[in-house]
XYZ file of C-alpha atoms in Angstrom:
127
model
C 8.340 -2.495 -9.673
C 5.781 -4.781 -8.063
C 3.025 -3.465 -5.836
C 0.762 -5.595 -3.674
C -2.238 -4.150 -1.838
C -4.235 -6.261 0.590
C -7.857 -5.692 1.599
C -10.761 -7.504 3.218
C -9.564 -7.719 6.787
C -11.833 -6.984 9.716
C -13.224 -8.229 12.997
C -15.307 -11.393 13.227
C -16.443 -13.797 15.884
C -15.018 -17.268 16.256
C -16.489 -19.559 13.615
C -16.987 -16.725 11.145
C -15.518 -16.171 7.709
C -13.535 -13.517 5.873
C -12.190 -13.235 2.342
C -8.936 -11.398 1.862
C -7.867 -9.950 -1.480
C -4.481 -8.855 -2.764
C -4.298 -6.678 -5.877
C -1.018 -7.021 -7.749
C 0.354 -4.421 -10.161
C 3.610 -3.648 -11.889
C 5.692 -6.412 -13.404
C 3.745 -9.542 -12.522
C 4.616 -12.525 -14.681
C 2.128 -15.326 -15.030
C 4.674 -17.836 -13.693
C 5.157 -15.981 -10.401
C 4.125 -17.789 -7.243
C 2.118 -15.963 -4.598
C 1.487 -16.514 -0.937
C -0.210 -15.360 2.237
C 1.529 -14.852 5.558
C 0.364 -13.638 8.952
C 1.928 -12.125 12.020
C 0.373 -12.008 15.468
C 1.550 -9.434 18.031
C 4.826 -10.526 19.568
C 5.223 -13.450 17.204
C 7.193 -14.121 14.057
C 5.630 -13.885 10.634
C 4.457 -17.304 9.497
C 3.463 -18.761 6.168
C -0.219 -19.537 5.686
C -0.663 -20.632 2.071
C 0.932 -20.437 -1.359
C -0.210 -20.920 -4.937
C 2.009 -21.755 -7.882
C 1.738 -21.069 -11.611
C 0.805 -24.742 -12.049
C -2.273 -24.164 -9.913
C -0.866 -26.269 -7.087
C -1.426 -24.976 -3.587
C 0.122 -25.596 -0.207
C -1.013 -24.711 3.308
C 0.235 -24.511 6.852
C -1.109 -27.398 8.918
C -2.944 -24.951 11.201
C -5.215 -23.754 8.376
C -5.677 -26.859 6.236
C -9.338 -27.549 5.589
C -10.365 -24.045 6.702
C -8.516 -21.645 4.363
C -8.425 -21.641 0.559
C -5.974 -19.692 -1.584
C -6.921 -18.799 -5.150
C -6.280 -16.328 -7.975
C -8.361 -14.716 -10.678
C -7.779 -15.835 -14.265
C -5.558 -12.845 -15.028
C -3.449 -13.690 -11.955
C -3.576 -10.070 -10.839
C -5.672 -10.676 -7.727
C -4.903 -13.182 -5.016
C -7.552 -14.349 -2.561
C -7.633 -16.085 0.791
C -10.999 -17.472 1.832
C -10.930 -18.055 5.574
C -13.679 -20.139 7.164
C -14.207 -21.456 10.694
C -11.987 -18.702 12.029
C -10.432 -19.098 15.458
C -9.000 -16.491 17.863
C -5.523 -17.835 17.093
C -6.000 -16.739 13.468
C -5.810 -13.120 14.643
C -2.986 -11.112 13.114
C -1.807 -8.930 10.280
C -2.118 -10.771 6.996
C 0.348 -10.092 4.181
C 0.462 -11.216 0.592
C 3.728 -11.798 -1.192
C 5.011 -12.769 -4.600
C 8.096 -14.580 -5.806
C 9.874 -13.872 -9.072
C 10.383 -16.622 -11.587
C 8.983 -20.086 -11.939
C 8.861 -22.291 -8.847
C 8.388 -26.017 -8.653
C 5.536 -26.482 -6.173
C 6.581 -27.063 -2.594
C 4.908 -29.557 -0.308
C 5.362 -27.507 2.824
C 4.140 -24.211 4.291
C 5.643 -21.125 2.631
C 8.644 -19.444 4.233
C 9.502 -15.739 4.379
C 12.667 -16.112 2.301
C 10.710 -17.852 -0.460
C 9.248 -14.483 -1.528
C 10.610 -11.250 -2.960
C 7.842 -8.623 -2.751
C 5.402 -7.877 0.037
C 2.248 -5.888 0.662
C 1.547 -3.683 3.676
C -0.926 -6.051 5.290
C -4.546 -6.144 6.404
C -5.636 -6.791 9.994
C -7.766 -9.783 10.933
C -9.201 -10.001 14.447
C -11.169 -13.022 15.624
C -12.944 -12.773 18.950
C -14.075 -15.712 21.060
């Protein structure tokens, strides 16, 4: 059973930074891919970034150059460094993991790419 617990959310002003963390426990295999998603009120959940066992990463166009996804060496903690935050980055941020090896995608992650989800951490960016 996989458990994912996000932390690090909060309220910041436009232009600020936050670093989200996602602690993974249970059966986490080193070849699993992991990703970050977000959901704003009244909107669908959207993919933000993903990282693969190869170390490759992929991002949504809206966050490229501002957000960085990474993992610790043990691959039990996932991070999302968010810089130059904008009000439109506001939402609940979720981490997710996908079983099995994945060939890196060259597109933003999609909900049905992932199997397990955390409960989310809120990010609010004020103008």
